[in-house]
Every structure is written in structure tokens, then in C-alpha cells.
PDB file of C-alpha atoms in Angstrom:
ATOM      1  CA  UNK A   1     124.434 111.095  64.482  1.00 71.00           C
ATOM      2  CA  UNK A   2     123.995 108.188  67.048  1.00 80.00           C
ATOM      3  CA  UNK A   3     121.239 105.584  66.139  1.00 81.00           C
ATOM      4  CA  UNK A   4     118.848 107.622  68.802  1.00 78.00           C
ATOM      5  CA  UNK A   5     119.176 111.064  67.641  1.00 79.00           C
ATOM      6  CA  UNK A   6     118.749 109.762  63.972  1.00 82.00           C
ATOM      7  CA  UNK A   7     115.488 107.850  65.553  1.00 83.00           C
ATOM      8  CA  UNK A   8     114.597 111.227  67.156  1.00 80.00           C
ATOM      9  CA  UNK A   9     114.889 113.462  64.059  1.00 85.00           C
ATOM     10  CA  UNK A  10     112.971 111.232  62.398  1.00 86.00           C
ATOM     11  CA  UNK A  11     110.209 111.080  64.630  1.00 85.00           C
ATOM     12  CA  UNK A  12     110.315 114.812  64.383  1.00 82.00           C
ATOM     13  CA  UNK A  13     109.680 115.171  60.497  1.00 87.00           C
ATOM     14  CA  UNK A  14     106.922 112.578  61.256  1.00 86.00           C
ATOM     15  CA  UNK A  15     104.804 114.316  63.964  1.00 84.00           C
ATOM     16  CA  UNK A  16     104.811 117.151  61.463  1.00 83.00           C
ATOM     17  CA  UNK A  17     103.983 115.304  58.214  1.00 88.00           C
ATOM     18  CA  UNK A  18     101.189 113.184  60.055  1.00 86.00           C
ATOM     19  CA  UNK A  19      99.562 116.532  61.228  1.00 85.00           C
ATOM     20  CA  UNK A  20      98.615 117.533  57.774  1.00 88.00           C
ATOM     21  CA  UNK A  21      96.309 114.391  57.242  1.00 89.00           C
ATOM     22  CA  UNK A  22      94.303 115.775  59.645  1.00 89.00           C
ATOM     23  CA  UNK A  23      93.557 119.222  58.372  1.00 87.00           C
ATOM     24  CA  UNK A  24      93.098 117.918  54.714  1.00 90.00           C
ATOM     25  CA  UNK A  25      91.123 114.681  55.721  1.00 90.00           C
ATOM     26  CA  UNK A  26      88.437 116.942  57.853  1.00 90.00           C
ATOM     27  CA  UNK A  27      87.894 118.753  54.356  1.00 90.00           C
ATOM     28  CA  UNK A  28      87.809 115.516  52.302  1.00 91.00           C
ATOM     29  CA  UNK A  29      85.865 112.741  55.000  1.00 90.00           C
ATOM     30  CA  UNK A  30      82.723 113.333  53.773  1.00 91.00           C
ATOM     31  CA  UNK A  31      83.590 113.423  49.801  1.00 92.00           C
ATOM     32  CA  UNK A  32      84.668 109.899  49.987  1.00 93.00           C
ATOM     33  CA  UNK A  33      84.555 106.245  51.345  1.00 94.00           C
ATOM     34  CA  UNK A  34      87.306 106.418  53.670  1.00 94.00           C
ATOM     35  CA  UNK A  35      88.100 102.491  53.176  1.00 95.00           C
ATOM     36  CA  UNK A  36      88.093 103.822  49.059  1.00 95.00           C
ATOM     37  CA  UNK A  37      90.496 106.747  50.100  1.00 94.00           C
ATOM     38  CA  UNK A  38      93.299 104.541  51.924  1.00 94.00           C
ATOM     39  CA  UNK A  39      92.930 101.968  49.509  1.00 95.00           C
ATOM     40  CA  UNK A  40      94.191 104.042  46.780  1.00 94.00           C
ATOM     41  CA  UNK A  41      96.265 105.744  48.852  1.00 91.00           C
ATOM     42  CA  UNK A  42      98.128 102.528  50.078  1.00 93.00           C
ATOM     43  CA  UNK A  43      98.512 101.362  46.255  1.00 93.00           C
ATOM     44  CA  UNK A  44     100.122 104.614  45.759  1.00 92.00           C
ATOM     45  CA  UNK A  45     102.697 104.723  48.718  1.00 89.00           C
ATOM     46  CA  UNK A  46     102.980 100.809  47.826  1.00 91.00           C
ATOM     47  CA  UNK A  47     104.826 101.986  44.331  1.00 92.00           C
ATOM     48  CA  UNK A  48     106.996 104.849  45.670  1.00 89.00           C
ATOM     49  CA  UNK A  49     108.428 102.912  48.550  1.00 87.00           C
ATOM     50  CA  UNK A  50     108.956  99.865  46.010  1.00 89.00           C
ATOM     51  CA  UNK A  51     110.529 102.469  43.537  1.00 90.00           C
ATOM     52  CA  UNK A  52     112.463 103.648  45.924  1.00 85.00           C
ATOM     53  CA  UNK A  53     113.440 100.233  47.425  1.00 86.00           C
ATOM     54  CA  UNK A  54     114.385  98.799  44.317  1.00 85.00           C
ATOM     55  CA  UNK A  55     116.472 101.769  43.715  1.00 85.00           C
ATOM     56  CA  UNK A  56     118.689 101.444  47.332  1.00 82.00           C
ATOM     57  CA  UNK A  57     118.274  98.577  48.878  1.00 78.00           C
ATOM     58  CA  UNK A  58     116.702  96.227  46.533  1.00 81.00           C
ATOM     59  CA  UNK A  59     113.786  93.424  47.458  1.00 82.00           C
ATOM     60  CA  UNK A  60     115.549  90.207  48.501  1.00 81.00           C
ATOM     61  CA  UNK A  61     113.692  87.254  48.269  1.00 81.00           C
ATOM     62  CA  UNK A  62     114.061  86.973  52.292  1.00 79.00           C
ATOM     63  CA  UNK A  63     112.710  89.861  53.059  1.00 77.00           C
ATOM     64  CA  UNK A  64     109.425  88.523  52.421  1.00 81.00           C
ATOM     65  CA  UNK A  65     109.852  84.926  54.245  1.00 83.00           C
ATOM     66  CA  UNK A  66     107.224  84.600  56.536  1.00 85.00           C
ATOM     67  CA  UNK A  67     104.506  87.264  54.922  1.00 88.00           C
ATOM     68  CA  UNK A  68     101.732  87.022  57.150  1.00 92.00           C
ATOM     69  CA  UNK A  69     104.062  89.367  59.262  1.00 92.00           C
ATOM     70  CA  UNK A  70     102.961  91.997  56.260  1.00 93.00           C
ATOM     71  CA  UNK A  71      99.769  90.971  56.327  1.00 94.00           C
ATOM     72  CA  UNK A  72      99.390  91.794  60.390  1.00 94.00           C
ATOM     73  CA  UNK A  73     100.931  94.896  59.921  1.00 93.00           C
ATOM     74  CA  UNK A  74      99.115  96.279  56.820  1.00 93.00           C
ATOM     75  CA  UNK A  75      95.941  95.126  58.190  1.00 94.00           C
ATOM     76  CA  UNK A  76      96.614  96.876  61.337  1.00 93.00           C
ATOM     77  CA  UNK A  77      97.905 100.169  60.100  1.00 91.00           C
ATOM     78  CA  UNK A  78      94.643 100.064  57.089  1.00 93.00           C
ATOM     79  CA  UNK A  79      91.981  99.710  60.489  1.00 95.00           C
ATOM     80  CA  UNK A  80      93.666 103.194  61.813  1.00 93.00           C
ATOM     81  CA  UNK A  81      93.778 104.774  58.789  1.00 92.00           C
ATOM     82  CA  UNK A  82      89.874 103.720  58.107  1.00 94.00           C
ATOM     83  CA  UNK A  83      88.844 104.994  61.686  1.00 95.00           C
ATOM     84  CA  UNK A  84      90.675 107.969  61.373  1.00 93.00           C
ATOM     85  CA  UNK A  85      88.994 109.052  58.098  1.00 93.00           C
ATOM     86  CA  UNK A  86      85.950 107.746  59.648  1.00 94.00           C
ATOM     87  CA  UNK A  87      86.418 109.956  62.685  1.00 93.00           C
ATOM     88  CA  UNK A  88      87.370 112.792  60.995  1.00 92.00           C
ATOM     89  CA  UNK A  89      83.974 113.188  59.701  1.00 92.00           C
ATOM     90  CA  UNK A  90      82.660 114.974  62.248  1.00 90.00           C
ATOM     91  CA  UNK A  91      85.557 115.384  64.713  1.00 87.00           C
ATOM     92  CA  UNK A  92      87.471 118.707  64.374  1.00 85.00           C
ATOM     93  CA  UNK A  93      91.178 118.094  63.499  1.00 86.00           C
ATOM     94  CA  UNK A  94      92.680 119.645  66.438  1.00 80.00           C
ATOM     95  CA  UNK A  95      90.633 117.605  68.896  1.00 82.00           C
ATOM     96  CA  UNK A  96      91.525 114.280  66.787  1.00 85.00           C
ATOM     97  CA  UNK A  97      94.851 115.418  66.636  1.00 82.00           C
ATOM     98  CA  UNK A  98      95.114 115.280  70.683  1.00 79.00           C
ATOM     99  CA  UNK A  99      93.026 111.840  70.425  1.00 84.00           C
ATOM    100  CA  UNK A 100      95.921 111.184  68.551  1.00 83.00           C
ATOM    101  CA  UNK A 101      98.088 112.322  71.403  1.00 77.00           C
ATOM    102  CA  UNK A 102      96.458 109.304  73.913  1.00 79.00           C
ATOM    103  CA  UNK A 103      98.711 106.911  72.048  1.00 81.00           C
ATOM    104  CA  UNK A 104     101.850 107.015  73.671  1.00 75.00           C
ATOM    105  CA  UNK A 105     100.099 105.788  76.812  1.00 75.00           C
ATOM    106  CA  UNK A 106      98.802 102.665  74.702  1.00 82.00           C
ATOM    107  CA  UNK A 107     102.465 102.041  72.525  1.00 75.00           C
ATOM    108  CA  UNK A 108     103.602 101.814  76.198  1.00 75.00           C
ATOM    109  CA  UNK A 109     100.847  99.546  77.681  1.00 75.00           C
ATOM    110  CA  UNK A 110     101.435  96.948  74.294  1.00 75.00           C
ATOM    111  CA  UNK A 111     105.202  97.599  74.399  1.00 74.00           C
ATOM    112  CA  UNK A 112     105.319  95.952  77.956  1.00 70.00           C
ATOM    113  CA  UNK A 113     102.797  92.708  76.564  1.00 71.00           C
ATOM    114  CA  UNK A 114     105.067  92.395  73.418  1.00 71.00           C
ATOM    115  CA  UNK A 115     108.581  93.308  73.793  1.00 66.00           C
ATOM    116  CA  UNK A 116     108.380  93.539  77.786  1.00 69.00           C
ATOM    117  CA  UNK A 117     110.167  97.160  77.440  1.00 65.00           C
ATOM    118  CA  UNK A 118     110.022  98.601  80.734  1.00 67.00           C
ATOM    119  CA  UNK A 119     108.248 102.426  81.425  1.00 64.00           C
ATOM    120  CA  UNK A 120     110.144 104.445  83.858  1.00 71.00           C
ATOM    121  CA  UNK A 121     108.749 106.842  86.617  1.00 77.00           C
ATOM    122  CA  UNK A 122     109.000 109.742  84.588  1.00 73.00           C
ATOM    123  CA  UNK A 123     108.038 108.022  81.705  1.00 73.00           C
ATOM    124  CA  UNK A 124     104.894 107.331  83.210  1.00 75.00           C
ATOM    125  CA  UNK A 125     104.727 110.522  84.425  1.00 79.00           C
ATOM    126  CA  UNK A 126     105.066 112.290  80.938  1.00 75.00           C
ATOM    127  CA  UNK A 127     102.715 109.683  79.893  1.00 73.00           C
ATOM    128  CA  UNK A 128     100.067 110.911  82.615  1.00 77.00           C
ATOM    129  CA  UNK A 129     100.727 114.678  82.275  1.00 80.00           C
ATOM    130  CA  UNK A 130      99.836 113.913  78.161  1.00 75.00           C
ATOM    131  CA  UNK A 131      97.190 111.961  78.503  1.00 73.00           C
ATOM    132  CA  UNK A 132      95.214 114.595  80.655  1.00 78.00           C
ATOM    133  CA  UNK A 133      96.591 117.759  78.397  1.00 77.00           C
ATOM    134  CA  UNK A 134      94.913 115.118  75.537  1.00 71.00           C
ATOM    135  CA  UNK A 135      91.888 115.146  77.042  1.00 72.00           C
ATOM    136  CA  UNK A 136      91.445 118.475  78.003  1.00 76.00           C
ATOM    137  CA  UNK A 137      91.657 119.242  74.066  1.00 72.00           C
ATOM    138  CA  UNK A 138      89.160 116.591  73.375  1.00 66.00           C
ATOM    139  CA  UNK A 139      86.591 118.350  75.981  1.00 69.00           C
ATOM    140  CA  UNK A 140      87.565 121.681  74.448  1.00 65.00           C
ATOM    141  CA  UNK A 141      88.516 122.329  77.851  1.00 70.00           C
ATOM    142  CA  UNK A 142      84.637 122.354  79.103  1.00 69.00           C
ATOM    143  CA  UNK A 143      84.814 121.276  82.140  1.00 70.00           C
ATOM    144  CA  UNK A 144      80.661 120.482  82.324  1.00 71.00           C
ATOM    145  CA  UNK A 145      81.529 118.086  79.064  1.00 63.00           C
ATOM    146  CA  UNK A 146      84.536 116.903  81.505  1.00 63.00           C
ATOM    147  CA  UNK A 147      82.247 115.685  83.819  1.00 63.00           C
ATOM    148  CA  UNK A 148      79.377 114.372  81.616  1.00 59.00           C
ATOM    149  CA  UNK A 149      81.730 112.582  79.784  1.00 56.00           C
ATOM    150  CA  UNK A 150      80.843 114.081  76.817  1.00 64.00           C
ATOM    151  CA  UNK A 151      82.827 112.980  73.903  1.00 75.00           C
ATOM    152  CA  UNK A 152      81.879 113.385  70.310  1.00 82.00           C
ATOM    153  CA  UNK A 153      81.284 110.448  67.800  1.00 88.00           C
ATOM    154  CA  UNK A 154      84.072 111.138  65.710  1.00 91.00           C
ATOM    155  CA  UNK A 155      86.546 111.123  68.447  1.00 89.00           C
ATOM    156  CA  UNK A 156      85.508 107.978  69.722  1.00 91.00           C
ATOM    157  CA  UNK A 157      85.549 106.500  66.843  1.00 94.00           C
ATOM    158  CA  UNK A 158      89.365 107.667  65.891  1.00 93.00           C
ATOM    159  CA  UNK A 159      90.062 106.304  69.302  1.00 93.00           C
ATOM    160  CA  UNK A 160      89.574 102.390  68.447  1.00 94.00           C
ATOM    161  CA  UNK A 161      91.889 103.661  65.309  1.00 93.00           C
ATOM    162  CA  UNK A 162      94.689 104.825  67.584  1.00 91.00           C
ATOM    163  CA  UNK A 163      94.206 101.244  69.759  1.00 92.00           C
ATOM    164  CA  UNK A 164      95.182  99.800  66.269  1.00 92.00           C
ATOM    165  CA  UNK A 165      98.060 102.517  65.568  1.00 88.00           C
ATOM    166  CA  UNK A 166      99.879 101.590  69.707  1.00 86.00           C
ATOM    167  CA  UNK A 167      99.741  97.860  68.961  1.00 89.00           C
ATOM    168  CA  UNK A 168     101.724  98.386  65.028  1.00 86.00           C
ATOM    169  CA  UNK A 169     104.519 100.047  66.830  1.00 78.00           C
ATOM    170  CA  UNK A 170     105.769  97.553  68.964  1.00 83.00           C
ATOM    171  CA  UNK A 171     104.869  94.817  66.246  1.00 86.00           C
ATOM    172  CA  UNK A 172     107.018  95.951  63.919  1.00 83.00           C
ATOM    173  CA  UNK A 173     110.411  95.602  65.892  1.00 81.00           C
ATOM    174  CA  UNK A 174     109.058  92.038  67.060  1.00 84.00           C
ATOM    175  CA  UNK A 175     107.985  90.818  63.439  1.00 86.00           C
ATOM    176  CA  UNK A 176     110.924  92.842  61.674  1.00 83.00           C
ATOM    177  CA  UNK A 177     114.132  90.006  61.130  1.00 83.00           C
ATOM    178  CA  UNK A 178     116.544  92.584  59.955  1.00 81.00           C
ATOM    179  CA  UNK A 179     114.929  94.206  57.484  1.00 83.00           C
ATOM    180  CA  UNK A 180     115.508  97.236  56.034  1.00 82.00           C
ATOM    181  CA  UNK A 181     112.703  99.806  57.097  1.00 79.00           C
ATOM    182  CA  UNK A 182     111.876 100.484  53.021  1.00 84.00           C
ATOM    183  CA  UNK A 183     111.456  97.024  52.309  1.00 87.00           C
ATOM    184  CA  UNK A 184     109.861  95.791  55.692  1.00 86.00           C
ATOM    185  CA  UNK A 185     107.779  99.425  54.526  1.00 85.00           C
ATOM    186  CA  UNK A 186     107.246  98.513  51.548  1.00 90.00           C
ATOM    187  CA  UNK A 187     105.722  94.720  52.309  1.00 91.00           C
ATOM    188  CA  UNK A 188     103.402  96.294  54.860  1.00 91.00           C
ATOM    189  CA  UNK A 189     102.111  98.201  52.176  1.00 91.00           C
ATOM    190  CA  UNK A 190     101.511  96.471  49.193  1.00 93.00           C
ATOM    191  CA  UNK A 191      99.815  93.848  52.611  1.00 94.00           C
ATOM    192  CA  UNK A 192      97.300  96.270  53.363  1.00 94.00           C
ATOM    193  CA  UNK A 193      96.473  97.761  49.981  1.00 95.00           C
ATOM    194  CA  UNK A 194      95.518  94.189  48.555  1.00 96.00           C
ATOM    195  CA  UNK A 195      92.951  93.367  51.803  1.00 96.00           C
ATOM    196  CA  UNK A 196      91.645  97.024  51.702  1.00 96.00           C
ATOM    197  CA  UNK A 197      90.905  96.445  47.910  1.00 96.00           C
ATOM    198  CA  UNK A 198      89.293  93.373  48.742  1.00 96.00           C
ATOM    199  CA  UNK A 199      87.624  94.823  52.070  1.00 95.00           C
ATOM    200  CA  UNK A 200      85.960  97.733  49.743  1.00 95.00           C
ATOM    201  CA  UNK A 201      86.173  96.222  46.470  1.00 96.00           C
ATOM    202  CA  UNK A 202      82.318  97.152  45.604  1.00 95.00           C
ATOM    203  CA  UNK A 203      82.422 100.833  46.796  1.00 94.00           C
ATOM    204  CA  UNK A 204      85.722 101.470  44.499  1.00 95.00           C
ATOM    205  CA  UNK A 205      84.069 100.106  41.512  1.00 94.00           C
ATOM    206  CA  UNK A 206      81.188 102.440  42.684  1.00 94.00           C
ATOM    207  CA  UNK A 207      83.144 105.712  42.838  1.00 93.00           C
ATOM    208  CA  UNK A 208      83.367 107.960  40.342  1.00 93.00           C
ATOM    209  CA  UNK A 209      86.237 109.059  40.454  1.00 92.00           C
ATOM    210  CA  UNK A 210      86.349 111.693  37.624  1.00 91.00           C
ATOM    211  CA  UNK A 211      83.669 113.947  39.819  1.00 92.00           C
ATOM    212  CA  UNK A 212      85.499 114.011  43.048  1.00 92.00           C
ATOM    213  CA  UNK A 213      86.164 117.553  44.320  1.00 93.00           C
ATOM    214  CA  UNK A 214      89.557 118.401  43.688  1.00 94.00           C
ATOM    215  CA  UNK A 215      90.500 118.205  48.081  1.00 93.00           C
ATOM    216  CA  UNK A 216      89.844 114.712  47.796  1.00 94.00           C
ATOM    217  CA  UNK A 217      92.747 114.524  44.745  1.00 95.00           C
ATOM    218  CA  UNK A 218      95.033 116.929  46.936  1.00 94.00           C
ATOM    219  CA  UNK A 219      94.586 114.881  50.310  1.00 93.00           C
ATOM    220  CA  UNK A 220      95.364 111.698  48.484  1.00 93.00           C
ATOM    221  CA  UNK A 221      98.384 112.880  47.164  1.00 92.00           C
ATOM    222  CA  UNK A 222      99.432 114.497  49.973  1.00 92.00           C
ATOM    223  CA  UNK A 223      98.327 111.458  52.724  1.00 88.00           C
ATOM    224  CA  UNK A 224     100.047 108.886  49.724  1.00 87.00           C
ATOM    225  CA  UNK A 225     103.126 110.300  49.532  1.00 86.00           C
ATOM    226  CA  UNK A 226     103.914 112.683  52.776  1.00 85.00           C
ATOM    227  CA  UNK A 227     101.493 111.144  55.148  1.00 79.00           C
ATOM    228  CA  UNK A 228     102.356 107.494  54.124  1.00 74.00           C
ATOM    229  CA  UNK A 229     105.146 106.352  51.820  1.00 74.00           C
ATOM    230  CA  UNK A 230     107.453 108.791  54.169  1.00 78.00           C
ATOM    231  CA  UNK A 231     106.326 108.705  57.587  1.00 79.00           C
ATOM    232  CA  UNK A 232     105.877 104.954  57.020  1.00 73.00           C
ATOM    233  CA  UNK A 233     109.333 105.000  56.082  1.00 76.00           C
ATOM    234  CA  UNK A 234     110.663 107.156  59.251  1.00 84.00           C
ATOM    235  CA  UNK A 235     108.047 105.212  61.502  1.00 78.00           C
ATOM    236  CA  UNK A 236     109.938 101.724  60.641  1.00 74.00           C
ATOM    237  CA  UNK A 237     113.022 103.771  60.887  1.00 83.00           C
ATOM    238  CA  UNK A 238     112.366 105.158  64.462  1.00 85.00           C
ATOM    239  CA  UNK A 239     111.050 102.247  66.069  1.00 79.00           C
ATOM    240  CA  UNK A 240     114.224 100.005  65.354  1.00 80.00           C
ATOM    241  CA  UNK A 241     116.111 102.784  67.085  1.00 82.00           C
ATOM    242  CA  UNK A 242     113.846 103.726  70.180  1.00 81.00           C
ATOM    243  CA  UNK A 243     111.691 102.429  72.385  1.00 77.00           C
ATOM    244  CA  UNK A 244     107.909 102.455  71.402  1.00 68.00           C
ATOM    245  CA  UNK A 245     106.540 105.100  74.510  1.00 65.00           C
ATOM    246  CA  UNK A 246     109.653 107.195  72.815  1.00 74.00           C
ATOM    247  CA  UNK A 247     108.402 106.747  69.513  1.00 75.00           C
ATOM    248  CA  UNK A 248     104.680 107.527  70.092  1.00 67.00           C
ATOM    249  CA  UNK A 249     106.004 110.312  72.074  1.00 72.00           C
ATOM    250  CA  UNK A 250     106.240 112.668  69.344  1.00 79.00           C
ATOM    251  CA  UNK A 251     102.597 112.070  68.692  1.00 75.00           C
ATOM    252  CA  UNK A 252     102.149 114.976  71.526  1.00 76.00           C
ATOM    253  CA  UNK A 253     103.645 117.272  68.886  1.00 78.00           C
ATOM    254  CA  UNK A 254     100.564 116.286  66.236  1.00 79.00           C
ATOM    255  CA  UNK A 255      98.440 118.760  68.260  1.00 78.00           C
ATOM    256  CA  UNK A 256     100.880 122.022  68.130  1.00 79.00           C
ATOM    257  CA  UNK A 257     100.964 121.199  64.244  1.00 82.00           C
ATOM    258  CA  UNK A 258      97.885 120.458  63.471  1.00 83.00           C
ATOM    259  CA  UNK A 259      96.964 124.119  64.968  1.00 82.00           C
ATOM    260  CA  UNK A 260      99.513 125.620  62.833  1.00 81.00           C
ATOM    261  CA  UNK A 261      98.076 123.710  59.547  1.00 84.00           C
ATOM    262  CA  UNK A 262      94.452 124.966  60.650  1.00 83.00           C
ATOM    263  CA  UNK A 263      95.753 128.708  60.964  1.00 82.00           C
ATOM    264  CA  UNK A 264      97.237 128.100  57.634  1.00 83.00           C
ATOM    265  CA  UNK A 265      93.988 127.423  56.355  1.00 82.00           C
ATOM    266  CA  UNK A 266      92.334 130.032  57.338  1.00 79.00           C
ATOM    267  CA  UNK A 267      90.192 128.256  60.173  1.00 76.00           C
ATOM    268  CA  UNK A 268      91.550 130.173  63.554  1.00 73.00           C
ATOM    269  CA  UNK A 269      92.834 129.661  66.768  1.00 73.00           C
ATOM    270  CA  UNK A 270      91.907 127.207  69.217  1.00 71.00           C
ATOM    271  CA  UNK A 271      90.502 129.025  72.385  1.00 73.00           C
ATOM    272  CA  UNK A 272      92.959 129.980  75.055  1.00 77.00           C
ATOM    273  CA  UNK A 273      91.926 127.515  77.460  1.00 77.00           C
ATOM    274  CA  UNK A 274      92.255 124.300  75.107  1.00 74.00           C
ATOM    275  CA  UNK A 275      95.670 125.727  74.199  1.00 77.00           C
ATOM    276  CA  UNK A 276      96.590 125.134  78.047  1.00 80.00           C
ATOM    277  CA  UNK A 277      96.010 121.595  77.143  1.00 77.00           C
ATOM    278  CA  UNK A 278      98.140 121.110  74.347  1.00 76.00           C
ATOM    279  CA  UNK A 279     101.035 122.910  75.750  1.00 81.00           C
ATOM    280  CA  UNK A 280     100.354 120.573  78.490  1.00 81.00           C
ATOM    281  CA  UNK A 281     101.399 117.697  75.652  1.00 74.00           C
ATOM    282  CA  UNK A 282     104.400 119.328  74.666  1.00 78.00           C
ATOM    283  CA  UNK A 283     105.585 119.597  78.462  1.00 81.00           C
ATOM    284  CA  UNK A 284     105.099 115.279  78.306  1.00 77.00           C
ATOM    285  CA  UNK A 285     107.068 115.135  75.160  1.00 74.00           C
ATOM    286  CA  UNK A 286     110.389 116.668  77.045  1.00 76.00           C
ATOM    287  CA  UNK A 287     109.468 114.831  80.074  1.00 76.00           C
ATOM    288  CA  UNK A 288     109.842 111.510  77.631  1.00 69.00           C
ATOM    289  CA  UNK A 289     112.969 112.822  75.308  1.00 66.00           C
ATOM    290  CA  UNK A 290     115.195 113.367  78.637  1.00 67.00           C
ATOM    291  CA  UNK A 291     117.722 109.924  78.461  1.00 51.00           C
ATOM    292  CA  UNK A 292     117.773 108.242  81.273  1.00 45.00           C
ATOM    293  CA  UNK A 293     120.861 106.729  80.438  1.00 45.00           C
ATOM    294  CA  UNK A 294     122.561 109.335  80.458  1.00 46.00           C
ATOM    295  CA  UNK A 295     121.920 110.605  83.755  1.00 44.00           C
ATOM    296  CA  UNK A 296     122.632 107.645  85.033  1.00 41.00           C
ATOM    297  CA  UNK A 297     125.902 107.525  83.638  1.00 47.00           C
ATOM    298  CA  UNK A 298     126.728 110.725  85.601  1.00 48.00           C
ATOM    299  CA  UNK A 299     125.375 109.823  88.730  1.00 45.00           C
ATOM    300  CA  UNK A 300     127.819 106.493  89.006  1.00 48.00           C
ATOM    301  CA  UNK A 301     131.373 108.763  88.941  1.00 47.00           C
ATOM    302  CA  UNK A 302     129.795 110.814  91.598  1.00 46.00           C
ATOM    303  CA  UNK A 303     128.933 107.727  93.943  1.00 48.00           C
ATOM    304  CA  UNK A 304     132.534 106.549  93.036  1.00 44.00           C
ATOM    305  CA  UNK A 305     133.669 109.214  94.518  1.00 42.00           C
TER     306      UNK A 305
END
């Protein structure tokens, strides 16, 4: 596979990993601090992406010049991952799932300021046609609420979260100096579980941990090690290989899955009309995957001719 489709495919396994965190953490918000939660759940991806590095790739020295690049980045990613939790308190997961979807737009505005990556027509376009299938979710497709501008806590809330989430991706190819995504993973980490710890020091020593209900145990697992260690691993991955609109693109997908996870759960279907919305998001997603270069590449033997 070429450096983009391996970027793509692991974008893919992301969008559908990621949409699990937001089932689970609806059913464990309220059980738990969420600054507690993603601290432990940081120190826990922290030591199976360090396993895992020292196992492959190994932890130069260099890799860690300069670590207040770790520091920006695990502070970053542990604000989203607070906000989300936060959110998810009283926001339902589909409808922070297509909050979730309003990133793309945002990866794009801050890939422009950072990297000065350029969006396209029809990238802007597909950006567009997401955003308002997002939103249409988020109103559960109420069009009174539409026009109020009625938008639950919880949603805005995740929303300053997913600011946080579109600035990390372009970051990390303009603070990465060759890298490898474990490691570069891996320092981001270990980063943002020491200033969580020290951000909610008090309330860890406060938890008592041996009577949490046994979701909270299952969504830390499963947010530690599927949710973080690995799509941490594939984000890095991804955005050395594609451009950050591309990237967040396959946030549209979190939506689709997140419905899937909730019907798995016994919790139904969305109503017909929001569904209109997030099919909406999956029409923006092929809008964005089409390559541009390689239409152009056909259109130049044509004009030759």
C-alpha cells in the first residue's frame, strides 16, 4: 500500500474505535471525575505504547529533544478528552458523536494557520455539506430547536473539546522531527498523564476506586487501550501521511458507528429524520476521500492532446 491508502485505512479503524468511547462514556460520565477517568486512562495507554515502543522501535534519547512539544500535545489532547467526558454527561452519544463530526471544518481552519495546507473547492464543499448534516444531528433534526438555537449543555461543552482535538492534528506533523508515531505517541502520553495527575491530583486521592460500578472499569479499559493507546497510535500514523481536513475527515464516520454501538446496546434507532443528517456526513466523507491528484493527472494527457 502507498503511504495514503495506509493513512486512509488507518483512519478507518480509528473512526470506528473512537465511536465506542462514546457509547461507554455516556454510561460511565456520571460515575466518575472525568479529569480522574483520563488520568488513569492516559497512565495506562502511556505503558502499552512504551511496551510496545520499546519492543519495535525503541526510545532514542532524541526522540525526546525538545519535550515541551509533548507537553503541548498531551495537554491538548487531555482538555478534549476532559470536555468530552464532561459533555457526555448529559449529551446523548449520537448527537456528541456528530459534534464530533464539526471537526474536520476546524483541522482545516488550523491546518491553513499552521502548516498553510491549502482546502480545495470540494474540500470545502464536503466540509460544508458535513458541517450542516452535523448539525442537523445535534438539533435532532427539530427544526423549531434549529431556529432557537437550541443546543444542549453537554454538546456545547464537547464542542470547546473538539476546538482542542482540530488544533492537535495539525500540531503534531509541525512539532513531529521524524519521529516514529509510537514514540512521538508514546511522549504525548506519558506528557499529558503527568499534568492531568497534577491537574486532579486531590479528586484521585479522593476516589474510591474499589466501589466504582463495574462500566466505569470496562470504559477505562476499553478508552485505555482501543480508544487511546491505538487510535493514538493510527492518529500519529495518519496525519504524517495526509493532510489534516483528510484526516479529520473520517470523523464523519463517528456518527454511523456510534449508532451501530447504541443498537448494540440495546438503546434504539435514531429517528428517521436525524438519520438524513448523518447520511448527510457520510456523503462529505467521499466528497473529501476523492484525490485530487489524481484527476488531475488525467486531465493533463487529455489537454496534451
Amino acid at each position: 500500500m502507498n503511504p495514503a491508502a495506509q493513512g486512509h485505512l488507518a483512519m478507518l479503524t480509528f473512526s470506528a474505535l473512537v465511536a465506542g468511547s462514546f457509547s461507554l462514556g455516556a454510561q460511565a460520565a456520571n460515575a466518575i471525575d472525568p479529569a480522574v477517568l483520563n488520568a488513569a486512562r492516559f497512565m495506562i495507554a502511556a505503558g502499552v505504547i512504551g511496551a510496545v515502543a520499546g519492543a519495535t522501535t525503541g526510545l532514542p534519547r532524541s526522540a525526546f529533544r525538545a519535550p515541551w512539544r509533548y507537553a503541548l500535545l498531551g495537554g491538548t489532547f487531555a482538555v478534549y478528552f476532559v470536555l468530552m467526558f464532561e459533555g457526555l454527561k448529559t449529551a446523548p452519544p449520537v448527537s456528541a458523536a456528530a459534534v464530533f463530526t464539526l471537526t474536520p471544518v476546524m483541522a482545516a481552519g488550523f491546518g491553513w494557520l499552521l502548516l498553510r495546507q491549502i482546502t480545495t473547492p470540494r474540500m470545502a464543499l464536503a466540509l460544508s455539506i458535513g458541517a450542516a448534516g452535523a448539525l442537523w444531528v445535534i438539533f435532532r433534526a427539530d427544526l423549531a430547536a434549529l431556529r432557537a438555537f437550541e443546543i444542549g449543555r453537554g454538546e456545547v461543552i464537547y464542542f470547546f473539546g473538539c476546538v482542542a482535538h482540530a488544533v492537535y492534528t495539525p500540531m503534531v506533523r509541525k512539532l513531529n522531527r521524524g519521529e516514529p508515531a509510537v514514540v512521538f505517541t508514546f511522549g504525548m502520553l506519558v506528557a499529558g498523564a503527568l499534568l492531568l495527575t497534577l491537574y486532579a491530583w486531590s479528586d484521585i486521592v479522593a476516589t474510591d476506586w474499589a466501589g466504582l460500578p463495574a462500566i466505569v472499569w470496562v470504559t477505562l479499559l476499553y478508552i485505555a487501550l482501543f480508544a487511546s493507546a491505538a487510535t493514538f497510535v493510527l492518529l500519529q500514523f495518519a496525519t504524517l501521511r495526509l493532510p489534516s481536513a483528510k484526516v479529520m475527515a473520517y470523523t464523519y464516520l463517528t456518527p454511523s458507528w456510534v449508532i451501530l454501538w447504541e443498537i448494540a446496546f440495546g438503546n434504539g434507532v435514531p429517528h428517521p429524520l436525524v438519520l438524513g443528517g448523518v447520511a448527510l456526513t457520510v456523503v462529505a466523507l467521499a466528497l473529501l476521500l476523492r484525490d485530487d491528484s489524481a484527476r488531475a493527472a488525467e486531465q493533463k494527457p487529455r489537454k496534451a492532446r
